[in-house]
Coordinates of C-alpha atoms in Angstrom, one line a residue:
M127 CA 62.8 -25.7 -8.4
K128 CA 60.1 -24.5 -5.5
R129 CA 60.9 -21.0 -6.8
T130 CA 60.7 -21.5 -10.2
E131 CA 56.8 -23.0 -9.5
F132 CA 56.1 -19.7 -7.8
L133 CA 57.3 -17.8 -10.4
R134 CA 55.3 -19.9 -12.9
K135 CA 51.7 -19.6 -10.7
T136 CA 52.3 -15.6 -10.5
A137 CA 52.6 -15.5 -14.0
I138 CA 49.3 -17.8 -14.3
V139 CA 47.4 -15.2 -12.3
F140 CA 49.2 -12.4 -13.3
F141 CA 48.1 -13.1 -17.0
L142 CA 44.7 -14.4 -15.8
T143 CA 44.3 -10.6 -13.8
L144 CA 45.0 -8.9 -17.4
I145 CA 41.9 -11.3 -19.0
L146 CA 39.4 -11.1 -16.7
T147 CA 40.2 -6.8 -16.3
A148 CA 40.4 -6.9 -20.6
L149 CA 37.2 -8.8 -20.4
H150 CA 35.6 -6.3 -17.5
V151 CA 36.5 -3.3 -19.5
Q152 CA 35.2 -4.5 -23.1
L153 CA 31.3 -5.2 -21.2
Y154 CA 31.4 -1.9 -20.2
A155 CA 32.7 -0.8 -23.4
V156 CA 29.9 -2.2 -25.4
S157 CA 27.5 -1.2 -21.8
F158 CA 28.1 2.7 -22.7
P159 CA 29.7 4.6 -26.0
P160 CA 33.2 5.5 -26.0
G161 CA 33.1 8.7 -24.5
K162 CA 31.1 8.3 -21.9
R163 CA 32.5 8.7 -18.4
V164 CA 32.0 6.3 -15.6
F165 CA 31.3 7.9 -12.2
D166 CA 31.4 4.3 -9.3
V167 CA 29.9 4.9 -6.2
R168 CA 32.1 2.7 -4.7
G169 CA 34.9 5.3 -5.3
Y170 CA 33.1 8.1 -3.5
G171 CA 32.7 6.1 -0.4
A172 CA 30.6 3.2 -0.7
K173 CA 30.1 0.6 1.1
A174 CA 27.1 -2.0 -1.3
D175 CA 26.2 -3.7 2.5
G176 CA 23.5 -3.6 2.5
K177 CA 23.2 -2.0 6.2
T178 CA 25.3 2.3 5.9
D179 CA 23.4 4.4 3.6
D180 CA 25.2 5.2 0.6
A181 CA 23.2 7.8 -0.7
M182 CA 25.3 9.9 0.4
A183 CA 27.7 8.3 -2.0
I184 CA 25.6 7.9 -4.4
Q185 CA 24.5 11.7 -3.6
K186 CA 28.6 12.9 -4.9
A187 CA 28.5 11.2 -7.9
I188 CA 25.1 12.5 -9.0
D189 CA 26.8 15.5 -8.7
D190 CA 30.1 15.2 -10.0
C191 CA 28.6 13.6 -13.4
S192 CA 26.6 16.2 -13.9
K193 CA 29.3 19.3 -13.4
N194 CA 31.1 16.7 -15.6
N195 CA 29.5 16.7 -19.0
G196 CA 27.5 13.8 -17.4
G197 CA 27.7 10.0 -17.5
V198 CA 26.9 7.3 -16.2
V199 CA 26.6 6.6 -12.3
L200 CA 27.5 3.3 -11.8
L201 CA 25.8 0.7 -9.4
D202 CA 27.7 -2.4 -9.6
N203 CA 28.0 -5.8 -7.0
G204 CA 26.3 -5.2 -3.7
T205 CA 23.4 -4.2 -2.5
F206 CA 22.9 -0.3 -1.7
L207 CA 21.1 1.0 0.9
S208 CA 19.7 4.0 0.4
S209 CA 18.0 7.4 1.8
G210 CA 16.5 10.0 -0.8
I211 CA 18.3 10.8 -3.9
T212 CA 18.6 13.7 -6.4
F213 CA 18.9 13.3 -9.8
K214 CA 20.6 16.0 -11.9
S215 CA 20.8 16.4 -15.7
N216 CA 22.6 14.2 -18.3
V217 CA 23.3 12.0 -15.5
E218 CA 22.1 7.8 -16.5
L219 CA 21.8 5.8 -13.1
H220 CA 22.7 2.0 -14.4
L221 CA 22.1 -0.5 -12.2
T222 CA 24.4 -3.9 -13.1
V223 CA 22.4 -7.4 -12.6
S224 CA 24.4 -7.8 -9.2
A225 CA 22.9 -4.6 -7.9
L226 CA 20.1 -3.4 -5.7
L227 CA 19.4 -0.1 -4.4
L228 CA 17.4 -0.8 -0.8
G229 CA 15.5 2.1 0.1
S230 CA 15.9 3.3 3.5
T231 CA 12.5 1.7 5.7
D232 CA 13.4 5.9 7.4
A233 CA 10.3 7.6 5.0
S234 CA 11.1 10.9 6.8
K235 CA 15.0 11.4 5.3
Y236 CA 13.0 10.7 1.3
N237 CA 12.4 13.9 -1.2
I238 CA 9.9 16.0 -0.3
D239 CA 8.6 17.4 -3.6
T240 CA 8.4 21.2 -3.6
K241 CA 6.9 22.5 -7.0
L242 CA 3.5 20.9 -6.7
S243 CA 1.1 22.8 -4.3
T244 CA -0.3 19.3 -2.7
K245 CA -2.9 19.3 0.7
H246 CA 0.6 15.9 1.9
P247 CA 3.9 16.0 0.9
I248 CA 4.9 14.2 -2.0
R249 CA 8.2 12.0 -1.2
S250 CA 9.7 9.9 -2.6
L251 CA 13.2 7.5 -2.8
I252 CA 14.9 8.8 -6.4
Y253 CA 13.4 11.8 -7.5
A254 CA 14.2 14.5 -10.1
P255 CA 13.4 17.6 -10.7
D256 CA 13.8 19.7 -13.9
C257 CA 16.2 17.1 -15.1
V258 CA 17.1 17.1 -19.0
N259 CA 18.5 13.9 -21.1
I260 CA 18.2 11.1 -17.6
A261 CA 18.1 7.8 -17.9
I262 CA 18.0 4.2 -15.0
T263 CA 18.9 1.7 -16.4
G264 CA 20.2 -1.9 -16.5
P265 CA 19.3 -5.1 -15.5
G266 CA 19.5 -4.5 -11.5
K267 CA 16.8 -3.7 -9.2
I268 CA 15.8 -1.2 -7.7
D269 CA 12.9 -2.4 -4.2
G270 CA 11.6 0.6 -2.2
Q271 CA 10.8 -2.0 1.2
G272 CA 7.6 -0.4 0.5
D273 CA 5.9 -2.6 3.3
L274 CA 8.5 -2.2 5.9
I275 CA 7.9 1.3 5.9
K276 CA 6.3 3.0 8.9
V277 CA 3.8 6.5 8.8
K278 CA 1.5 7.8 11.1
T279 CA -1.0 8.4 7.8
D280 CA -2.0 6.7 4.6
N281 CA -1.3 9.7 2.7
E282 CA 2.5 10.3 3.8
R283 CA 3.6 7.3 2.1
P284 CA 6.5 8.1 -0.2
D285 CA 7.0 7.2 -3.8
L286 CA 9.2 5.2 -5.4
I287 CA 10.5 7.3 -8.3
V288 CA 9.3 11.1 -9.1
L289 CA 10.0 12.7 -12.0
H290 CA 8.3 15.9 -12.3
G291 CA 9.0 18.9 -15.2
S292 CA 12.1 16.9 -16.6
K293 CA 12.6 15.9 -20.2
D294 CA 14.0 13.9 -22.3
I295 CA 13.9 10.3 -20.1
R296 CA 14.8 7.2 -20.8
I297 CA 14.0 4.1 -18.0
Q298 CA 15.4 1.3 -19.1
D299 CA 15.6 -3.3 -18.0
V300 CA 15.5 -1.9 -14.6
F301 CA 13.5 -4.1 -11.8
I302 CA 11.1 -1.7 -9.9
T303 CA 9.9 -3.9 -7.0
N304 CA 8.0 -2.9 -3.6
S305 CA 6.8 0.9 -3.5
C306 CA 5.2 2.3 -0.8
K307 CA 2.8 3.9 -3.1
F308 CA 3.2 4.9 -6.2
A309 CA 6.1 3.6 -8.5
V310 CA 7.3 5.4 -11.0
F311 CA 5.0 9.0 -10.2
V312 CA 5.4 11.0 -13.7
L313 CA 4.3 15.2 -13.1
Q314 CA 4.6 17.5 -16.4
C315 CA 7.5 16.0 -18.0
E316 CA 8.2 15.7 -21.0
R317 CA 9.0 12.9 -23.4
L318 CA 10.0 9.5 -21.0
R319 CA 10.2 6.7 -22.8
V320 CA 10.0 3.1 -20.7
E321 CA 11.4 0.5 -22.5
G322 CA 12.0 -3.3 -21.1
V323 CA 10.9 -3.0 -17.7
K324 CA 9.7 -5.2 -15.0
L325 CA 7.7 -3.7 -12.2
V326 CA 5.9 -5.6 -9.2
N327 CA 4.2 -3.2 -6.7
L328 CA 2.6 -5.8 -4.7
K329 CA 2.8 -5.0 -0.9
N330 CA 0.2 -2.2 -0.4
A331 CA -2.9 -1.5 -1.0
N332 CA -2.7 2.3 -3.4
N333 CA 0.0 0.2 -5.1
D334 CA 0.2 2.2 -9.0
G335 CA 3.0 0.9 -11.2
F336 CA 3.0 4.8 -13.9
D337 CA 1.5 7.1 -13.0
I338 CA 1.6 10.1 -15.7
D339 CA 0.0 12.9 -14.4
G340 CA -0.1 16.3 -16.9
S341 CA 3.0 15.1 -19.1
K342 CA 3.2 14.4 -22.9
D343 CA 4.9 12.2 -25.7
V344 CA 5.4 8.3 -23.7
I345 CA 6.2 5.5 -24.8
I346 CA 5.9 2.5 -22.7
N347 CA 7.3 -0.5 -23.9
N348 CA 8.3 -4.2 -24.2
T349 CA 7.2 -4.3 -20.6
N350 CA 5.9 -6.1 -17.6
I351 CA 3.9 -4.4 -15.5
H352 CA 1.9 -7.0 -11.6
S353 CA 0.0 -3.9 -9.2
I354 CA -1.9 -3.7 -5.8
D355 CA -3.3 -0.9 -8.0
D356 CA -3.8 1.3 -11.4
C357 CA -0.4 -0.4 -13.9
I358 CA -0.4 2.4 -16.4
A359 CA -3.2 5.3 -14.9
L360 CA -3.2 9.0 -16.9
K361 CA -4.4 11.9 -15.1
A362 CA -3.9 15.3 -14.7
S363 CA -3.9 17.0 -11.5
T364 CA -4.1 20.5 -12.9
R365 CA -5.6 22.6 -14.9
E366 CA -2.6 24.2 -17.1
D367 CA -1.0 20.5 -17.7
V368 CA -2.2 18.3 -20.5
C369 CA -1.7 14.7 -20.7
S370 CA -1.5 14.2 -24.3
N371 CA 0.6 12.2 -27.1
I372 CA 1.0 8.4 -25.4
V373 CA 1.8 5.6 -26.6
I374 CA 1.3 2.0 -24.8
T375 CA 2.1 -1.2 -26.8
N376 CA 4.0 -5.0 -26.4
C377 CA 2.8 -5.1 -22.6
I378 CA 2.0 -7.4 -20.1
L379 CA -0.8 -5.7 -17.3
S380 CA -2.1 -7.5 -14.2
S381 CA -3.6 -5.7 -11.4
R382 CA -6.0 -5.9 -8.1
C383 CA -7.5 -2.9 -10.1
A384 CA -7.9 -1.7 -13.8
A385 CA -4.8 -2.7 -16.1
F386 CA -5.2 0.8 -17.4
R387 CA -6.4 3.7 -16.4
V388 CA -7.2 7.3 -17.6
G389 CA -9.1 9.8 -15.1
P390 CA -10.9 10.6 -12.9
D391 CA -8.8 13.1 -11.6
A392 CA -8.0 15.1 -14.8
L393 CA -8.9 18.9 -14.6
A394 CA -7.0 19.5 -17.9
D395 CA -7.7 17.7 -20.9
I396 CA -6.5 13.7 -21.5
E397 CA -6.3 12.7 -25.1
N398 CA -3.7 11.0 -28.1
V399 CA -3.3 7.5 -26.6
T400 CA -2.7 4.3 -28.2
M401 CA -3.1 1.4 -26.8
S402 CA -1.5 -2.0 -28.7
N403 CA -0.8 -5.9 -28.7
C404 CA -1.4 -5.8 -25.0
I405 CA -1.9 -9.1 -23.2
I406 CA -4.2 -8.4 -19.8
R407 CA -4.7 -11.0 -17.0
N408 CA -5.6 -11.5 -14.0
T409 CA -7.5 -7.8 -13.6
G410 CA -10.2 -7.4 -10.2
L411 CA -11.9 -5.0 -11.6
N412 CA -11.5 -3.5 -15.3
G413 CA -9.3 -4.3 -18.8
I414 CA -9.9 -0.4 -20.1
K415 CA -10.8 2.0 -17.3
I416 CA -11.6 5.4 -18.8
Q417 CA -13.4 8.6 -17.2
E418 CA -13.3 11.9 -17.0
S419 CA -15.5 14.0 -13.9
M420 CA -13.1 17.3 -13.4
G421 CA -14.9 19.0 -16.7
A422 CA -12.0 18.7 -19.2
V423 CA -11.8 16.3 -22.4
T424 CA -11.1 13.4 -22.0
R425 CA -10.2 12.6 -26.7
N426 CA -8.7 10.8 -29.4
M427 CA -8.0 7.1 -28.1
T428 CA -7.1 3.8 -30.0
F429 CA -6.9 0.1 -28.2
S430 CA -6.6 -2.6 -30.1
N431 CA -5.0 -5.3 -30.4
I432 CA -5.3 -7.2 -26.9
V433 CA -6.3 -10.3 -24.6
M434 CA -7.5 -10.1 -21.4
E435 CA -8.1 -13.5 -19.2
N436 CA -9.5 -13.7 -16.2
V437 CA -10.7 -9.8 -16.3
K438 CA -13.4 -9.1 -14.0
G439 CA -14.7 -6.4 -15.8
P440 CA -13.0 -5.7 -19.2
I441 CA -13.8 -2.0 -20.8
S442 CA -16.0 0.9 -17.9
I443 CA -15.8 4.4 -19.8
R444 CA -17.6 6.8 -17.5
L445 CA -18.0 10.8 -18.1
S446 CA -19.9 12.5 -15.0
G447 CA -18.6 14.7 -11.8
W448 CA -17.2 13.4 -8.6
S449 CA -17.1 15.6 -5.5
A450 CA -14.4 13.9 -3.7
G451 CA -16.6 11.7 -1.6
P452 CA -14.8 9.2 0.6
Y453 CA -11.6 10.8 -1.1
N454 CA -12.0 14.2 0.2
D455 CA -8.4 13.6 2.4
S456 CA -6.0 12.4 -1.2
W457 CA -3.2 14.0 -2.0
T458 CA -4.0 17.4 -4.3
T459 CA -7.3 18.9 -3.9
F460 CA -10.3 18.3 -7.1
D461 CA -12.1 20.5 -7.8
D462 CA -15.0 19.7 -10.0
K463 CA -17.1 22.5 -10.3
D464 CA -17.2 22.7 -14.2
W465 CA -17.9 18.8 -14.4
E466 CA -21.0 19.4 -16.8
K467 CA -18.7 20.9 -19.4
G468 CA -16.8 17.8 -19.7
K469 CA -16.8 15.7 -23.0
L470 CA -15.7 11.5 -23.7
Q471 CA -15.7 11.2 -27.0
N472 CA -14.0 9.2 -30.2
I473 CA -12.4 6.3 -28.8
L474 CA -12.0 3.1 -30.6
F475 CA -12.0 -0.4 -29.9
E476 CA -10.4 -2.8 -32.2
N477 CA -9.3 -6.4 -32.4
I478 CA -9.6 -7.9 -28.6
R479 CA -9.8 -10.8 -27.2
A480 CA -11.5 -11.8 -23.4
T481 CA -12.7 -14.2 -20.7
V482 CA -14.8 -12.5 -18.0
P483 CA -15.0 -14.9 -15.1
R484 CA -18.4 -15.1 -12.7
E485 CA -16.2 -14.4 -10.0
L486 CA -12.4 -13.7 -9.8
E487 CA -9.9 -16.5 -9.6
M488 CA -7.9 -15.1 -6.2
K489 CA -4.4 -14.6 -7.0
P490 CA -2.3 -14.4 -2.6
E491 CA -1.4 -10.7 -3.7
F492 CA -5.0 -10.0 -3.1
A493 CA -4.6 -10.2 1.1
V494 CA -3.8 -6.8 0.5
S495 CA -7.3 -6.0 -0.6
P496 CA -9.5 -3.5 1.4
A497 CA -12.3 -4.4 3.0
G498 CA -15.5 -5.3 1.0
W499 CA -13.3 -5.4 -2.3
L500 CA -14.2 -9.0 -3.0
N501 CA -17.7 -8.3 -2.5
I502 CA -17.0 -5.6 -6.2
T503 CA -15.1 -9.1 -7.7
K504 CA -18.3 -11.1 -7.3
L505 CA -20.6 -8.1 -9.0
N506 CA -21.5 -9.7 -12.4
V507 CA -20.5 -6.8 -15.1
G508 CA -19.7 -6.8 -18.6
I509 CA -19.1 -3.5 -20.5
S510 CA -20.5 -0.3 -19.5
I511 CA -21.0 3.1 -20.8
T512 CA -22.5 5.9 -18.8
G513 CA -22.9 9.5 -18.6
T514 CA -25.8 11.4 -17.2
S515 CA -28.9 13.0 -18.0
K516 CA -26.2 16.4 -18.5
T517 CA -23.0 15.0 -19.7
R518 CA -22.9 12.0 -23.2
P519 CA -20.2 10.0 -23.9
Q520 CA -19.7 10.1 -28.0
G521 CA -18.5 8.7 -31.1
I522 CA -17.4 5.5 -29.1
T523 CA -16.6 2.6 -31.5
F524 CA -15.8 -1.6 -31.2
S525 CA -14.8 -3.6 -33.9
N526 CA -13.8 -7.2 -34.4
I527 CA -14.5 -7.9 -30.5
D528 CA -14.7 -11.6 -28.8
I529 CA -15.9 -11.6 -25.4
T530 CA -16.8 -14.5 -23.3
F531 CA -19.0 -13.9 -20.1
A532 CA -19.7 -16.1 -17.5
G533 CA -23.2 -15.8 -17.6
G534 CA -25.5 -16.5 -14.5
G535 CA -27.7 -13.3 -14.6
T536 CA -31.1 -13.3 -13.6
A537 CA -34.4 -12.1 -14.8
E538 CA -34.8 -9.8 -12.1
Q539 CA -31.1 -8.3 -12.7
A540 CA -32.3 -8.2 -16.1
A541 CA -36.3 -6.6 -15.0
I542 CA -34.3 -3.4 -13.6
R543 CA -34.8 0.0 -15.4
N544 CA -34.0 3.5 -14.1
V545 CA -30.9 3.3 -13.6
P546 CA -29.9 6.3 -11.2
D547 CA -27.2 8.7 -12.9
L548 CA -25.6 9.2 -9.9
E549 CA -23.4 12.2 -11.1
R550 CA -21.1 13.2 -8.7
D551 CA -20.8 10.0 -6.8
Y552 CA -17.0 8.6 -6.9
P553 CA -16.8 7.0 -11.3
E554 CA -16.5 3.0 -10.8
M555 CA -17.6 -0.3 -12.7
Y556 CA -19.3 -1.4 -9.6
M557 CA -21.1 2.1 -8.6
F558 CA -24.6 1.0 -9.8
G559 CA -24.5 -2.6 -8.6
E560 CA -25.9 -5.5 -11.4
L561 CA -26.2 -3.6 -13.8
P562 CA -30.0 -4.5 -16.3
A563 CA -27.1 -6.1 -19.3
Y564 CA -25.1 -8.6 -19.7
G565 CA -22.4 -8.0 -22.1
L566 CA -23.0 -4.3 -22.9
Y567 CA -25.2 -1.6 -21.1
M568 CA -25.0 2.5 -22.4
H569 CA -26.9 4.7 -20.3
H570 CA -27.1 8.7 -22.0
V571 CA -24.8 7.8 -24.7
S572 CA -24.3 9.8 -28.2
G573 CA -22.8 7.8 -31.6
V574 CA -22.0 4.6 -30.4
V575 CA -21.0 1.4 -33.8
L576 CA -20.1 -2.0 -32.9
N577 CA -18.8 -3.7 -36.0
N578 CA -18.3 -7.2 -35.6
V579 CA -18.6 -7.8 -32.4
R580 CA -19.9 -11.4 -30.7
F581 CA -20.4 -12.4 -27.1
D582 CA -20.4 -15.6 -25.9
L583 CA -22.1 -17.3 -22.6
K584 CA -20.4 -19.8 -20.8
S585 CA -23.7 -20.5 -19.1
E586 CA -28.0 -19.2 -18.9
D587 CA -27.8 -15.5 -18.5
L588 CA -31.7 -14.1 -18.3
R589 CA -30.2 -10.3 -18.9
P590 CA -30.1 -9.1 -22.7
A591 CA -26.6 -9.1 -24.7
I592 CA -27.7 -5.5 -25.2
V593 CA -29.1 -2.6 -22.7
C594 CA -29.4 0.9 -24.1
D595 CA -30.9 4.1 -22.1
D596 CA -31.6 6.8 -23.2
V597 CA -28.9 6.4 -26.5
D598 CA -29.0 8.0 -29.7
D599 CA -27.3 7.9 -33.1
L600 CA -26.4 4.1 -32.6
E601 CA -24.9 1.5 -35.2
L602 CA -25.2 -2.5 -35.2
T603 CA -23.6 -4.1 -38.1
G604 CA -22.9 -8.3 -38.0
F605 CA -23.7 -7.9 -34.0
K606 CA -24.5 -11.8 -32.7
A607 CA -24.7 -12.5 -29.1
T608 CA -25.9 -15.7 -27.4
G609 CA -29.2 -15.0 -25.6
S610 CA -31.9 -17.3 -23.0
K611 CA -35.5 -18.6 -24.9
N612 CA -36.7 -17.5 -21.0
A613 CA -34.9 -14.4 -21.3
E614 CA -36.4 -11.3 -22.3
S615 CA -34.9 -10.5 -25.3
L616 CA -32.0 -10.6 -26.7
I617 CA -31.0 -6.1 -27.2
R618 CA -33.1 -4.3 -25.3
L619 CA -33.8 -0.2 -26.6
Q620 CA -35.5 2.1 -23.8
N621 CA -35.9 5.3 -25.2
S622 CA -33.7 5.8 -27.5
S623 CA -33.5 7.0 -31.2
N624 CA -31.7 6.6 -34.4
V625 CA -30.3 2.9 -33.9
F626 CA -29.4 1.2 -37.4
I627 CA -29.3 -2.2 -36.5
N628 CA -27.7 -4.8 -40.0
G629 CA -26.4 -8.1 -40.6
S630 CA -27.1 -9.4 -37.2
R631 CA -28.5 -12.4 -35.6
P632 CA -28.9 -14.5 -32.2
L633 CA -26.2 -17.4 -32.0
N634 CA -29.0 -19.9 -30.5
N635 CA -32.7 -20.7 -30.1
I636 CA -34.1 -17.1 -28.0
G637 CA -37.3 -15.3 -27.3
T638 CA -37.3 -12.0 -28.9
F639 CA -34.5 -10.4 -30.9
L640 CA -35.3 -6.8 -30.3
R641 CA -37.9 -5.2 -27.5
V642 CA -38.4 -1.3 -27.7
E643 CA -39.9 0.5 -24.7
G644 CA -40.0 4.1 -23.7
A645 CA -42.2 7.1 -25.3
K646 CA -39.0 8.7 -26.5
S647 CA -38.0 5.3 -28.8
N648 CA -37.9 6.3 -32.6
D649 CA -36.2 6.2 -35.8
I650 CA -34.7 2.3 -35.2
K651 CA -34.4 0.2 -38.6
L652 CA -33.7 -3.2 -38.4
S653 CA -32.1 -4.6 -41.9
G654 CA -30.9 -7.6 -43.1
N655 CA -30.6 -9.5 -40.4
K656 CA -30.9 -13.4 -39.6
L657 CA -33.7 -14.3 -36.8
N658 CA -34.4 -17.3 -37.6
F659 CA -33.4 -18.4 -34.4
A660 CA -35.8 -16.1 -33.2
R661 CA -39.6 -16.6 -31.7
K662 CA -40.1 -13.7 -32.4
A663 CA -38.3 -10.4 -34.0
V664 CA -39.5 -7.6 -32.4
E665 CA -41.8 -5.9 -29.1
V666 CA -43.1 -2.8 -29.2
T667 CA -44.3 -1.8 -25.5
V668 CA -43.8 -0.2 -22.3
G669 CA -45.1 3.1 -24.2
A670 CA -43.8 2.9 -27.7
K671 CA -45.1 3.8 -30.2
S672 CA -45.8 1.3 -32.6
G673 CA -44.7 3.0 -35.4
A674 CA -41.2 4.3 -33.6
V675 CA -39.0 0.4 -35.7
S676 CA -39.2 -0.6 -39.5
Y677 CA -37.8 -3.9 -40.2
E678 CA -38.2 -7.2 -42.7
K679 CA -40.6 -9.4 -41.7

């Protein structure tokens, strides 16, 4: 009787094992296409106990996979502690939901990039030099333990993933977190697709999300990035490698600094960029920041269908030089000797909704911010577009924009004139301090169009909604803004020319609609505006000629 019961239970266990094995095989048959070989790192000696360094086993699996016409290197069910590993062509590193790749806390055991001559070594946990057809996939996690890595100087901090000179790259579904520096550094690569990634990088200052440097044909889609420094940054660190054809869509971004940044370290051109259908939240400096400071060309960019919530500065655009200033010990040498040749042109912003706080709602991760950062976030800023007497951003259009600002600007701030060029200071939205406009400030700019743009205020602001200083070829069509009866004007033009304002109106009772100043102001025309809320339509003063403005009275 006992023997019969034993045999019955044994048979049940046997058949259950067969069923579970079949299910397991079927699972991987779905995950990996038929014919794609799987190289399980456990078969190469990986312990996955979170204590043993499994780098050698993982590297052997990668090498074997690449030598055998490629396939999948599998990390499953465990914590795989690892020092530096190097990718090879035709390898997909796949982390199942039960897998954690944990970076070693000893930075000296990480890879060093030897392809780019830099002042300081570029180290990384995962390094992919000159690879073709590679991927990092799966719902598992890569944790760099960046807060536990100790280095002698800040410039010795390693990145988590460095891709250099590689092509046909896919990063999909994985959770990337806690780098010591940049999370994913993409140098001179082609055809990168990022899909469904979650990236959280909050442990140290200068924790970027994706840095795309001198790379082409990049798509970042359906991705959630929460970082201390820039979520996505476009760069060109050599004069030979342009950064072009970049698509960012369906993403949620949050940063202590900028959600999306272009430059300023752009020695070569950055062009053909689109960003669409994104939400930017809880961001300390700019939602979108575009800077050119090295004499190259930044051009042909569109930003559409974007919502910004609790974002301190919605948009900042700057064309100038950068003498490296306090950053002269950065990872590479930036030479701005040709900065006066730089161009920034053909930028479109459309269908954007934003709310700008007076003081940024503090988040726990901002505790790692450098000294003085909280004072910066208290600046009462809006949109700024600035060049210098030698460089002018041009061809910038805003269409269907609706932004609510906090207000609180003073008459003293409104009275600010002669904002300095600061032509070789480090370019940032806060470089000029408080600006005289609550909504949009422009200085040394050409060819700007505002079409159906609306600025609202949560509380009274005594600054104009728009201030233009040395701006030419400006068109405001359907512009609407809240102002104050106590403010000098809703719009102020200083030494600006070739201006057309039509179909525009204040949203409440104000004093003066348009104030014109400066001897260089001329060829300014108003037509078809609704100005019954304004006590005075136009005031021409401070050196401007009476014939500088024509309008319907």
